[in-house]
Amino acid sequence: MPGDVLLLSNSRPPGGAEPFAHARAVLAEHLGGRTVWFVPYAQADHDAYHAWVREALAPLDVRPLHREPDPAATAAAADAVFVGGGNTFRLLHDVRRLGILAALRGNDACRYTGSSAGTNLAQPTIMTTNDMPIVDPGGLDALGRVPFQVNPHYLDPDPASTHQGETREERIREFHELNAVPVVGLREGAWLHRTGATLTLGGTTARLFRRGEEPTELAPGTDVSWLLAPTTSS
């Protein structure tokens, strides 16, 4: 089984709290004592992004993967990676182009952490991202560190809103018209943590979508290990 996985909806908690303040304990549990290679390709300024995350995650040892002479080789041997948020299409485009996607697929021992776009990269595909396709990533298939889909930054419909476009729930229903894979709508402040064969929801609540069924609410602490069973895509 691949290394343990931590999938965060977001890095900036609501209310102006410090970055990752809502998840410091689980991050320390998941990554503590390891060299963590930060994957910054979801944003344009890699150096600034790494500096921000390194400071936010101190005292963890967070190093810049993009500064390595051979990022793919480093990823192939990494004990832990943290893949940051930004634009999911840019992220997938760059990690595929640089060979990092293939390297991580072959590194089963690596502990994976993702936030936002980084969470999208851990899925079978990036089909449930909220991001605009600013670049062609050369395919929608991602790492497949988990066999289900996630929608980070999940927003519930606002009954007072005058917005006439699709809600997140409607977009996920559209996804299920063609795909059978369950989708977890991770609200801000929520995360999914896989340790071995156990998958648990942490932080705050989430909304679970399954094809042909009404959505269900998930409370923090819920064991959702059944989601780790492979699901056919159609």
Coordinates of C-alpha atoms in Angstrom, one line a residue:
M1 CA 0.0 0.0 0.0
P2 CA 1.3 3.5 -0.8
G3 CA 2.5 5.8 2.0
D4 CA 0.0 7.5 4.2
V5 CA -2.0 10.5 2.7
L6 CA -3.3 13.7 4.2
L7 CA -5.6 15.8 2.0
L8 CA -6.5 19.3 3.2
S9 CA -9.3 21.4 1.7
N10 CA -7.4 24.6 2.4
S11 CA -4.3 26.2 3.9
R12 CA -5.8 29.4 5.1
P13 CA -8.4 28.9 7.8
P14 CA -11.4 31.2 7.9
G15 CA -11.4 34.2 10.3
G16 CA -7.8 35.4 9.7
A17 CA -6.0 32.7 11.6
E18 CA -2.4 31.8 10.8
P19 CA -1.9 29.5 7.8
F20 CA -2.5 25.8 8.7
A21 CA -3.5 26.8 12.2
H22 CA -6.5 24.4 12.0
A23 CA -4.4 21.4 11.0
R24 CA -1.0 21.8 12.9
A25 CA -1.5 18.7 15.0
V26 CA -2.3 16.4 12.2
L27 CA 0.4 17.9 10.0
A28 CA 3.0 17.3 12.8
E29 CA 1.7 13.7 13.2
H30 CA 1.8 13.0 9.5
L31 CA 5.1 14.7 8.5
G32 CA 7.1 15.2 11.7
G33 CA 10.7 13.8 11.7
R34 CA 10.8 13.7 7.9
T35 CA 12.4 15.8 5.2
V36 CA 9.4 17.3 3.4
W37 CA 9.8 18.3 -0.3
F38 CA 7.5 21.1 -1.2
V39 CA 5.9 20.9 -4.7
P40 CA 5.1 24.6 -5.7
Y41 CA 4.0 24.2 -9.3
A42 CA 0.3 25.2 -8.8
Q43 CA 1.5 28.8 -8.5
A44 CA 3.7 31.0 -10.7
D45 CA 6.3 32.2 -8.1
H46 CA 7.9 29.0 -6.8
D47 CA 10.4 30.7 -4.5
A48 CA 7.9 32.9 -2.8
Y49 CA 5.5 30.1 -2.4
H50 CA 8.1 27.8 -0.8
A51 CA 9.2 30.6 1.5
W52 CA 5.6 31.1 2.7
V53 CA 5.0 27.4 3.3
R54 CA 8.3 26.9 5.0
E55 CA 7.6 29.6 7.5
A56 CA 4.0 28.5 8.0
L57 CA 5.0 24.9 8.7
A58 CA 8.0 25.6 10.9
P59 CA 9.6 23.7 12.6
L60 CA 9.0 21.1 9.9
D61 CA 12.0 20.7 7.5
V62 CA 10.4 21.9 4.3
R63 CA 12.6 22.0 1.2
P64 CA 12.0 23.4 -2.3
L65 CA 11.6 20.6 -4.9
H66 CA 11.9 23.1 -7.7
R67 CA 15.4 24.0 -6.7
E68 CA 16.7 20.4 -7.1
P69 CA 18.9 19.7 -10.2
D70 CA 16.6 16.7 -10.9
P71 CA 13.2 17.2 -9.2
A72 CA 11.9 13.9 -10.5
A73 CA 14.8 11.9 -9.0
T74 CA 14.3 13.7 -5.7
A75 CA 10.6 13.0 -5.7
A76 CA 11.3 9.3 -6.6
A77 CA 13.3 9.0 -3.4
A78 CA 11.4 11.4 -1.1
D79 CA 10.1 10.3 2.3
A80 CA 7.4 13.0 2.2
V81 CA 6.0 15.6 -0.2
F82 CA 3.7 18.5 0.4
V83 CA 1.9 19.6 -2.8
G84 CA 0.5 23.2 -2.4
G85 CA -2.6 24.8 -3.7
G86 CA -3.2 27.2 -6.6
N87 CA -4.3 26.2 -10.1
T88 CA -4.8 22.4 -10.5
F89 CA -4.3 22.5 -14.3
R90 CA -1.0 24.3 -14.0
L91 CA 0.1 21.9 -11.3
L92 CA -0.7 18.8 -13.3
H93 CA 0.9 20.2 -16.4
D94 CA 4.2 20.9 -14.7
V95 CA 4.5 17.7 -12.7
R96 CA 3.8 15.7 -15.7
R97 CA 6.2 17.7 -17.9
L98 CA 9.0 17.4 -15.3
G99 CA 8.5 13.7 -14.7
I100 CA 7.5 14.3 -11.1
L101 CA 4.0 12.7 -11.6
A102 CA 5.6 9.4 -12.8
A103 CA 8.2 9.6 -10.0
L104 CA 5.6 9.9 -7.3
R105 CA 3.5 7.1 -8.8
G106 CA 6.6 4.9 -8.4
N107 CA 7.4 6.0 -4.9
D108 CA 5.0 3.9 -2.7
A109 CA 6.8 4.7 0.5
C110 CA 6.4 8.5 0.2
R111 CA 4.0 10.2 2.6
Y112 CA 1.8 12.5 0.6
T113 CA 0.2 15.8 1.8
G114 CA -1.9 18.0 -0.4
S115 CA -3.8 21.2 0.0
S116 CA -6.5 22.4 -2.4
A117 CA -4.9 21.7 -5.9
G118 CA -2.5 19.4 -4.1
T119 CA -5.4 17.4 -2.9
N120 CA -6.8 17.3 -6.4
L121 CA -3.5 15.8 -7.6
A122 CA -3.8 12.8 -5.2
Q123 CA -7.1 11.7 -6.8
P124 CA -7.6 9.4 -9.8
T125 CA -8.3 12.4 -12.0
I126 CA -8.6 16.2 -11.5
M127 CA -12.2 16.2 -12.8
T128 CA -13.7 17.5 -9.6
T129 CA -11.5 20.6 -9.3
N130 CA -13.0 24.1 -9.1
D131 CA -10.2 25.6 -11.2
M132 CA -10.2 27.2 -14.6
P133 CA -8.2 25.2 -17.2
I134 CA -5.5 27.9 -17.9
V135 CA -3.3 25.3 -19.6
D136 CA -3.7 21.9 -21.2
P137 CA -2.2 19.4 -18.7
G138 CA -1.9 16.6 -21.3
G139 CA -4.7 14.5 -19.8
L140 CA -6.9 14.6 -16.6
D141 CA -5.4 11.5 -14.9
A142 CA -3.6 12.3 -11.7
L143 CA -1.7 10.3 -9.0
G144 CA -4.4 8.0 -7.8
R145 CA -3.1 7.9 -4.2
V146 CA -6.8 7.5 -3.2
P147 CA -9.5 5.8 -5.4
F148 CA -12.2 8.4 -4.8
Q149 CA -12.6 12.0 -5.8
V150 CA -12.5 15.1 -3.6
N151 CA -14.0 18.6 -4.2
P152 CA -11.8 20.9 -2.0
H153 CA -13.3 24.3 -0.8
Y154 CA -16.8 22.7 -1.1
L155 CA -19.5 25.4 -0.7
D156 CA -23.1 24.8 0.2
P157 CA -25.8 26.5 -1.8
D158 CA -26.7 30.0 -0.4
P159 CA -30.5 30.4 -0.5
A160 CA -30.1 34.2 -0.4
S161 CA -27.7 34.3 -3.4
T162 CA -28.8 35.7 -6.8
H163 CA -26.1 33.7 -8.6
Q164 CA -27.7 31.8 -11.5
G165 CA -24.8 29.4 -12.3
E166 CA -24.4 25.8 -11.1
T167 CA -23.8 25.2 -7.4
R168 CA -21.0 22.8 -6.4
E169 CA -23.6 20.2 -5.7
E170 CA -25.1 20.5 -9.2
R171 CA -21.6 20.2 -10.8
I172 CA -20.9 17.1 -8.8
R173 CA -24.2 15.6 -9.9
E174 CA -23.1 16.3 -13.5
F175 CA -19.9 14.5 -12.8
H176 CA -21.9 11.5 -11.6
E177 CA -24.0 11.4 -14.8
L178 CA -20.8 10.0 -16.4
N179 CA -18.7 8.7 -13.5
A180 CA -19.5 6.3 -10.6
V181 CA -16.6 7.4 -8.3
P182 CA -17.7 8.8 -4.9
V183 CA -16.9 12.5 -4.3
V184 CA -16.2 14.0 -0.9
G185 CA -17.0 17.7 -0.7
L186 CA -14.4 19.0 1.7
R187 CA -15.6 22.2 3.4
E188 CA -13.0 24.7 4.5
G189 CA -11.1 23.5 7.6
A190 CA -11.7 19.8 6.7
W191 CA -9.2 17.1 5.8
L192 CA -9.0 13.4 5.0
H193 CA -6.2 11.4 6.6
R194 CA -5.3 7.9 5.5
T195 CA -3.1 5.9 7.8
G196 CA -2.6 2.4 6.5
A197 CA -6.0 1.0 5.6
T198 CA -7.9 3.5 7.7
L199 CA -9.4 6.8 6.3
T200 CA -10.8 9.4 8.7
L201 CA -12.4 12.8 8.2
G202 CA -10.9 15.5 10.4
G203 CA -11.3 19.2 11.2
T204 CA -14.9 19.9 10.3
T205 CA -17.8 18.4 8.3
A206 CA -17.9 17.2 4.8
R207 CA -20.6 16.2 2.3
L208 CA -20.5 12.8 0.6
F209 CA -21.8 12.3 -2.9
R210 CA -22.5 8.9 -4.5
R211 CA -24.0 8.2 -7.9
G212 CA -27.8 7.7 -7.7
E213 CA -28.0 8.6 -4.0
E214 CA -28.8 11.7 -2.0
P215 CA -25.8 13.4 -0.5
T216 CA -25.0 12.6 3.1
E217 CA -23.3 14.6 5.8
L218 CA -20.1 13.4 7.4
A219 CA -19.1 14.5 10.9
P220 CA -15.4 15.0 12.0
G221 CA -14.0 11.7 13.2
T222 CA -16.1 9.6 10.8
D223 CA -14.3 6.5 9.6
V224 CA -14.7 6.4 5.8
S225 CA -12.2 3.6 5.1
W226 CA -14.8 2.0 2.8
L227 CA -13.9 4.7 0.3
L228 CA -10.5 3.1 -0.2
A229 CA -12.1 0.2 -2.0
P230 CA -11.6 0.6 -5.8
T231 CA -14.6 1.9 -7.7
T232 CA -15.3 1.5 -11.4
S233 CA -15.3 4.9 -13.1
S234 CA -18.5 4.4 -15.1

